[in-house]
C-alpha cells in the first residue's frame, strides 16, 4: 500500500493537481492532506527547479510517472 511507504508520495491528475498524499508527504513537506489536495505540484516546486521541471514535462512523450524535485514547505524552507 503506497500510503505506508516511508517516502513522500502525491497522486496527481493529468494537470499535476494533487488528488491524494501519503503520511510521509505530510511529515516531510508540512502540508496536511486536506491543504495539499487541489494544489498543483508547480506550486510546491522551488523557484530554482520550476523551469527544469517545465522543460521535462514539455519534452516527455506522455505523462511522466514520477518527478524528483526540491519543494518548498509552508514555512518557506526548501526540502530535497
Tab-separated table of N, CA, C and O in Angstrom:
chain	number	residue	atom	x	y	z
A	1	UNK	N	0.845	-1.183	0.000
A	1	UNK	CA	0.000	0.000	0.000
A	1	UNK	C	0.892	1.249	0.000
A	1	UNK	O	1.746	1.410	0.876
A	2	UNK	N	0.704	2.128	-0.976
A	2	UNK	CA	1.556	3.317	-1.112
A	2	UNK	C	1.445	4.250	0.090
A	2	UNK	O	2.368	4.983	0.403
A	3	UNK	N	0.339	4.211	0.796
A	3	UNK	CA	0.167	5.088	1.957
A	3	UNK	C	1.117	4.714	3.092
A	3	UNK	O	1.416	5.544	3.945
A	4	UNK	N	1.622	3.503	3.094
A	4	UNK	CA	2.513	3.048	4.162
A	4	UNK	C	3.987	3.236	3.846
A	4	UNK	O	4.831	3.023	4.709
A	5	UNK	N	4.310	3.627	2.625
A	5	UNK	CA	5.713	3.801	2.244
A	5	UNK	C	6.345	4.965	3.001
A	5	UNK	O	5.691	5.978	3.257
A	6	UNK	N	7.637	4.860	3.334
A	6	UNK	CA	8.302	5.918	4.103
A	6	UNK	C	8.807	7.089	3.254
A	6	UNK	O	9.536	7.931	3.749
A	7	UNK	N	8.429	7.150	1.984
A	7	UNK	CA	8.814	8.257	1.104
A	7	UNK	C	7.586	9.093	0.784
A	7	UNK	O	6.463	8.583	0.752
A	8	UNK	N	7.803	10.383	0.570
A	8	UNK	CA	6.692	11.290	0.277
A	8	UNK	C	6.128	11.011	-1.112
A	8	UNK	O	6.857	11.026	-2.097
A	9	UNK	N	4.836	10.748	-1.182
A	9	UNK	CA	4.164	10.472	-2.452
A	9	UNK	C	2.905	11.310	-2.544
A	9	UNK	O	2.132	11.408	-1.586
A	10	UNK	N	2.728	11.918	-3.718
A	10	UNK	CA	1.485	12.631	-4.015
A	10	UNK	C	0.924	12.074	-5.311
A	10	UNK	O	1.647	11.952	-6.291
A	11	UNK	N	-0.324	11.694	-5.293
A	11	UNK	CA	-1.007	11.308	-6.528
A	11	UNK	C	-1.537	12.578	-7.156
A	11	UNK	O	-2.075	13.447	-6.477
A	12	UNK	N	-1.374	12.659	-8.491
A	12	UNK	CA	-1.786	13.862	-9.206
A	12	UNK	C	-2.660	13.492	-10.394
A	12	UNK	O	-2.549	12.394	-10.938
A	13	UNK	N	-3.490	14.426	-10.818
A	13	UNK	CA	-4.265	14.222	-12.036
A	13	UNK	C	-3.410	14.631	-13.231
A	13	UNK	O	-2.228	14.938	-13.084
A	14	UNK	N	-4.004	14.643	-14.410
A	14	UNK	CA	-3.237	14.935	-15.632
A	14	UNK	C	-2.728	16.373	-15.700
A	14	UNK	O	-1.846	16.679	-16.494
A	15	UNK	N	-3.251	17.253	-14.853
A	15	UNK	CA	-2.767	18.638	-14.782
A	15	UNK	C	-1.783	18.834	-13.638
A	15	UNK	O	-1.462	19.953	-13.281
A	16	UNK	N	-1.318	17.740	-13.058
A	16	UNK	CA	-0.388	17.748	-11.924
A	16	UNK	C	-0.986	18.414	-10.690
A	16	UNK	O	-0.291	18.951	-9.843
A	17	UNK	N	-2.321	18.349	-10.567
A	17	UNK	CA	-3.009	18.828	-9.369
A	17	UNK	C	-3.073	17.647	-8.392
A	17	UNK	O	-3.449	16.544	-8.763
A	18	UNK	N	-2.706	17.895	-7.152
A	18	UNK	CA	-2.651	16.833	-6.154
A	18	UNK	C	-4.058	16.360	-5.816
A	18	UNK	O	-4.941	17.161	-5.505
A	19	UNK	N	-4.234	15.048	-5.866
A	19	UNK	CA	-5.520	14.442	-5.519
A	19	UNK	C	-5.448	13.645	-4.222
A	19	UNK	O	-6.468	13.414	-3.584
A	20	UNK	N	-4.252	13.218	-3.839
A	20	UNK	CA	-4.073	12.466	-2.591
A	20	UNK	C	-2.592	12.475	-2.214
A	20	UNK	O	-1.728	12.611	-3.078
A	21	UNK	N	-2.324	12.358	-0.930
A	21	UNK	CA	-0.947	12.282	-0.436
A	21	UNK	C	-0.861	11.169	0.601
A	21	UNK	O	-1.874	10.746	1.153
A	22	UNK	N	0.361	10.733	0.870
A	22	UNK	CA	0.542	9.754	1.940
A	22	UNK	C	1.059	10.478	3.187
A	22	UNK	O	1.452	11.658	3.128
A	23	UNK	N	1.049	9.820	4.342
A	23	UNK	CA	1.503	10.471	5.578
A	23	UNK	C	2.951	10.974	5.506
A	23	UNK	O	3.281	11.997	6.113
A	24	UNK	N	3.820	10.294	4.762
A	24	UNK	CA	5.207	10.749	4.644
A	24	UNK	C	5.278	12.092	3.923
A	24	UNK	O	6.136	12.922	4.237
A	25	UNK	N	4.390	12.335	2.980
A	25	UNK	CA	4.325	13.628	2.280
A	25	UNK	C	4.021	14.733	3.292
A	25	UNK	O	4.697	15.762	3.328
A	26	UNK	N	3.017	14.500	4.130
A	26	UNK	CA	2.647	15.491	5.148
A	26	UNK	C	3.794	15.725	6.122
A	26	UNK	O	4.113	16.871	6.449
A	27	UNK	N	4.427	14.652	6.560
A	27	UNK	CA	5.525	14.786	7.523
A	27	UNK	C	6.706	15.548	6.931
A	27	UNK	O	7.296	16.405	7.594
A	28	UNK	N	7.057	15.259	5.684
A	28	UNK	CA	8.220	15.890	5.066
A	28	UNK	C	7.939	17.324	4.636
A	28	UNK	O	8.730	18.229	4.895
A	29	UNK	N	6.806	17.535	3.983
A	29	UNK	CA	6.535	18.850	3.398
A	29	UNK	C	5.699	19.767	4.273
A	29	UNK	O	5.629	20.967	4.027
A	30	UNK	N	5.028	19.226	5.272
A	30	UNK	CA	4.284	20.074	6.190
A	30	UNK	C	2.924	20.519	5.702
A	30	UNK	O	2.300	21.383	6.320
A	31	UNK	N	2.436	19.947	4.612
A	31	UNK	CA	1.097	20.269	4.113
A	31	UNK	C	0.140	19.161	4.521
A	31	UNK	O	0.286	18.027	4.060
A	32	UNK	N	-0.843	19.442	5.370
A	32	UNK	CA	-1.843	18.418	5.669
A	32	UNK	C	-2.535	17.986	4.370
A	32	UNK	O	-2.649	18.771	3.427
A	33	UNK	N	-3.002	16.757	4.339
A	33	UNK	CA	-3.623	16.221	3.123
A	33	UNK	C	-4.737	17.125	2.609
A	33	UNK	O	-4.837	17.375	1.402
A	34	UNK	N	-5.559	17.647	3.496
A	34	UNK	CA	-6.678	18.499	3.073
A	34	UNK	C	-6.197	19.797	2.426
A	34	UNK	O	-6.860	20.336	1.543
A	35	UNK	N	-5.049	20.304	2.849
A	35	UNK	CA	-4.485	21.522	2.267
A	35	UNK	C	-3.797	21.211	0.941
A	35	UNK	O	-3.921	21.962	-0.035
A	36	UNK	N	-3.067	20.097	0.889
A	36	UNK	CA	-2.331	19.733	-0.327
A	36	UNK	C	-3.270	19.412	-1.475
A	36	UNK	O	-2.986	19.742	-2.628
A	37	UNK	N	-4.403	18.771	-1.174
A	37	UNK	CA	-5.361	18.413	-2.225
A	37	UNK	C	-5.810	19.666	-2.955
A	37	UNK	O	-6.244	20.635	-2.340
A	38	UNK	N	-5.653	19.662	-4.255
A	38	UNK	CA	-6.054	20.815	-5.061
A	38	UNK	C	-4.890	21.714	-5.453
A	38	UNK	O	-4.994	22.459	-6.412
A	39	UNK	N	-3.778	21.649	-4.706
A	39	UNK	CA	-2.590	22.398	-5.123
A	39	UNK	C	-1.975	21.713	-6.337
A	39	UNK	O	-2.124	20.511	-6.512
A	40	UNK	N	-1.278	22.471	-7.158
A	40	UNK	CA	-0.524	21.841	-8.239
A	40	UNK	C	0.896	21.614	-7.754
A	40	UNK	O	1.390	22.325	-6.867
A	41	UNK	N	1.566	20.635	-8.340
A	41	UNK	CA	2.947	20.378	-7.962
A	41	UNK	C	3.814	21.604	-8.238
A	41	UNK	O	4.756	21.864	-7.506
A	42	UNK	N	3.494	22.366	-9.275
A	42	UNK	CA	4.286	23.568	-9.578
A	42	UNK	C	4.200	24.591	-8.455
A	42	UNK	O	5.111	25.386	-8.277
A	43	UNK	N	3.112	24.573	-7.690
A	43	UNK	CA	3.003	25.488	-6.558
A	43	UNK	C	3.962	25.088	-5.435
A	43	UNK	O	4.310	25.922	-4.609
A	44	UNK	N	4.377	23.833	-5.416
A	44	UNK	CA	5.253	23.348	-4.356
A	44	UNK	C	6.720	23.319	-4.750
A	44	UNK	O	7.587	23.307	-3.888
A	45	UNK	N	6.994	23.290	-6.047
A	45	UNK	CA	8.368	23.195	-6.538
A	45	UNK	C	9.114	24.494	-6.263
A	45	UNK	O	8.558	25.585	-6.392
A	46	UNK	N	10.383	24.383	-5.877
A	46	UNK	CA	11.187	25.587	-5.643
A	46	UNK	C	11.335	26.383	-6.936
A	46	UNK	O	11.270	25.826	-8.038
A	47	UNK	N	11.535	27.666	-6.801
A	47	UNK	CA	11.719	28.531	-7.969
A	47	UNK	C	12.870	28.028	-8.839
A	47	UNK	O	12.785	28.059	-10.060
A	48	UNK	N	13.928	27.541	-8.206
A	48	UNK	CA	15.109	27.087	-8.933
A	48	UNK	C	14.819	25.862	-9.805
A	48	UNK	O	15.436	25.673	-10.839
A	49	UNK	N	13.897	25.009	-9.376
A	49	UNK	CA	13.589	23.784	-10.118
A	49	UNK	C	12.425	23.930	-11.099
A	49	UNK	O	12.244	23.083	-11.967
A	50	UNK	N	11.641	24.975	-10.964
A	50	UNK	CA	10.406	25.102	-11.750
A	50	UNK	C	10.656	25.035	-13.261
A	50	UNK	O	9.979	24.296	-13.974
A	51	UNK	N	11.636	25.762	-13.782
A	51	UNK	CA	11.892	25.755	-15.229
A	51	UNK	C	12.390	24.394	-15.708
A	51	UNK	O	12.001	23.922	-16.768
A	52	UNK	N	13.234	23.741	-14.905
A	52	UNK	CA	13.725	22.408	-15.269
A	52	UNK	C	12.568	21.419	-15.370
A	52	UNK	O	12.477	20.640	-16.326
A	53	UNK	N	11.661	21.489	-14.437
A	53	UNK	CA	10.507	20.584	-14.451
A	53	UNK	C	9.602	20.893	-15.638
A	53	UNK	O	9.116	19.982	-16.319
A	54	UNK	N	9.377	22.165	-15.920
A	54	UNK	CA	8.545	22.521	-17.080
A	54	UNK	C	9.159	21.989	-18.367
A	54	UNK	O	8.453	21.481	-19.233
A	55	UNK	N	10.482	22.087	-18.506
A	55	UNK	CA	11.149	21.546	-19.699
A	55	UNK	C	10.978	20.034	-19.768
A	55	UNK	O	10.699	19.477	-20.827
A	56	UNK	N	11.139	19.368	-18.654
A	56	UNK	CA	10.998	17.907	-18.650
A	56	UNK	C	9.577	17.505	-19.023
A	56	UNK	O	9.374	16.572	-19.797
A	57	UNK	N	8.601	18.190	-18.477
A	57	UNK	CA	7.216	17.861	-18.810
A	57	UNK	C	6.923	18.140	-20.284
A	57	UNK	O	6.215	17.383	-20.933
A	58	UNK	N	7.489	19.213	-20.815
A	58	UNK	CA	7.279	19.555	-22.214
A	58	UNK	C	7.942	18.587	-23.165
A	58	UNK	O	7.452	18.346	-24.267
A	59	UNK	N	9.056	17.984	-22.740
A	59	UNK	CA	9.803	17.077	-23.601
A	59	UNK	C	9.320	15.633	-23.483
A	59	UNK	O	9.674	14.793	-24.296
A	60	UNK	N	8.513	15.349	-22.491
A	60	UNK	CA	8.086	13.973	-22.250
A	60	UNK	C	7.047	13.534	-23.271
A	60	UNK	O	6.191	14.305	-23.670
A	61	UNK	N	7.171	12.295	-23.699
A	61	UNK	CA	6.123	11.716	-24.526
A	61	UNK	C	5.177	11.010	-23.570
A	61	UNK	O	5.558	10.069	-22.880
A	62	UNK	N	3.979	11.506	-23.464
A	62	UNK	CA	3.051	11.014	-22.450
A	62	UNK	C	3.303	11.730	-21.140
A	62	UNK	O	4.023	12.713	-21.075
A	63	UNK	N	2.728	11.241	-20.102
A	63	UNK	CA	2.852	11.861	-18.782
A	63	UNK	C	3.891	11.098	-17.978
A	63	UNK	O	3.782	9.889	-17.809
A	64	UNK	N	4.947	11.802	-17.490
A	64	UNK	CA	5.937	11.106	-16.652
A	64	UNK	C	5.258	10.508	-15.420
A	64	UNK	O	4.375	11.117	-14.834
A	65	UNK	N	5.675	9.330	-15.049
A	65	UNK	CA	5.080	8.671	-13.890
A	65	UNK	C	5.631	9.216	-12.578
A	65	UNK	O	5.006	9.088	-11.547
A	66	UNK	N	6.814	9.808	-12.631
A	66	UNK	CA	7.380	10.341	-11.406
A	66	UNK	C	8.302	11.515	-11.711
A	66	UNK	O	8.853	11.613	-12.795
A	67	UNK	N	8.420	12.380	-10.728
A	67	UNK	CA	9.343	13.510	-10.796
A	67	UNK	C	10.021	13.630	-9.447
A	67	UNK	O	9.379	13.472	-8.416
A	68	UNK	N	11.305	13.914	-9.462
A	68	UNK	CA	12.020	14.202	-8.227
A	68	UNK	C	12.474	15.643	-8.306
A	68	UNK	O	13.114	16.046	-9.282
A	69	UNK	N	12.134	16.416	-7.301
A	69	UNK	CA	12.450	17.829	-7.301
A	69	UNK	C	12.527	18.337	-5.870
A	69	UNK	O	12.107	17.658	-4.936
A	70	UNK	N	13.056	19.515	-5.730
A	70	UNK	CA	13.025	20.177	-4.430
A	70	UNK	C	11.689	20.902	-4.307
A	70	UNK	O	11.190	21.467	-5.268
A	71	UNK	N	11.123	20.862	-3.116
A	71	UNK	CA	9.844	21.524	-2.872
A	71	UNK	C	9.995	22.524	-1.741
A	71	UNK	O	10.982	22.512	-1.011
A	72	UNK	N	9.015	23.373	-1.621
A	72	UNK	CA	9.016	24.390	-0.566
A	72	UNK	C	7.914	24.106	0.437
A	72	UNK	O	6.767	23.869	0.074
A	73	UNK	N	8.289	24.100	1.703
A	73	UNK	CA	7.333	23.899	2.793
A	73	UNK	C	6.531	25.187	3.015
A	73	UNK	O	6.938	26.248	2.572
A	74	UNK	N	5.404	25.100	3.730
A	74	UNK	CA	4.621	26.312	4.021
A	74	UNK	C	5.417	27.392	4.763
A	74	UNK	O	5.152	28.578	4.596
A	75	UNK	N	6.429	26.977	5.538
A	75	UNK	CA	7.233	27.953	6.279
A	75	UNK	C	8.348	28.566	5.428
A	75	UNK	O	9.148	29.353	5.901
A	76	UNK	N	8.420	28.165	4.126
A	76	UNK	CA	9.410	28.724	3.215
A	76	UNK	C	10.691	27.929	3.099
A	76	UNK	O	11.531	28.215	2.254
A	77	UNK	N	10.869	26.920	3.941
A	77	UNK	CA	12.077	26.095	3.883
A	77	UNK	C	12.028	25.163	2.669
A	77	UNK	O	10.966	24.653	2.316
A	78	UNK	N	13.169	24.968	2.018
A	78	UNK	CA	13.271	24.049	0.892
A	78	UNK	C	13.523	22.635	1.404
A	78	UNK	O	14.244	22.435	2.376
A	79	UNK	N	12.933	21.657	0.717
A	79	UNK	CA	13.087	20.249	1.052
A	79	UNK	C	13.545	19.530	-0.200
A	79	UNK	O	12.959	19.695	-1.272
A	80	UNK	N	14.608	18.738	-0.093
A	80	UNK	CA	15.106	17.973	-1.236
A	80	UNK	C	14.591	16.564	-1.214
A	80	UNK	O	14.366	15.977	-0.231
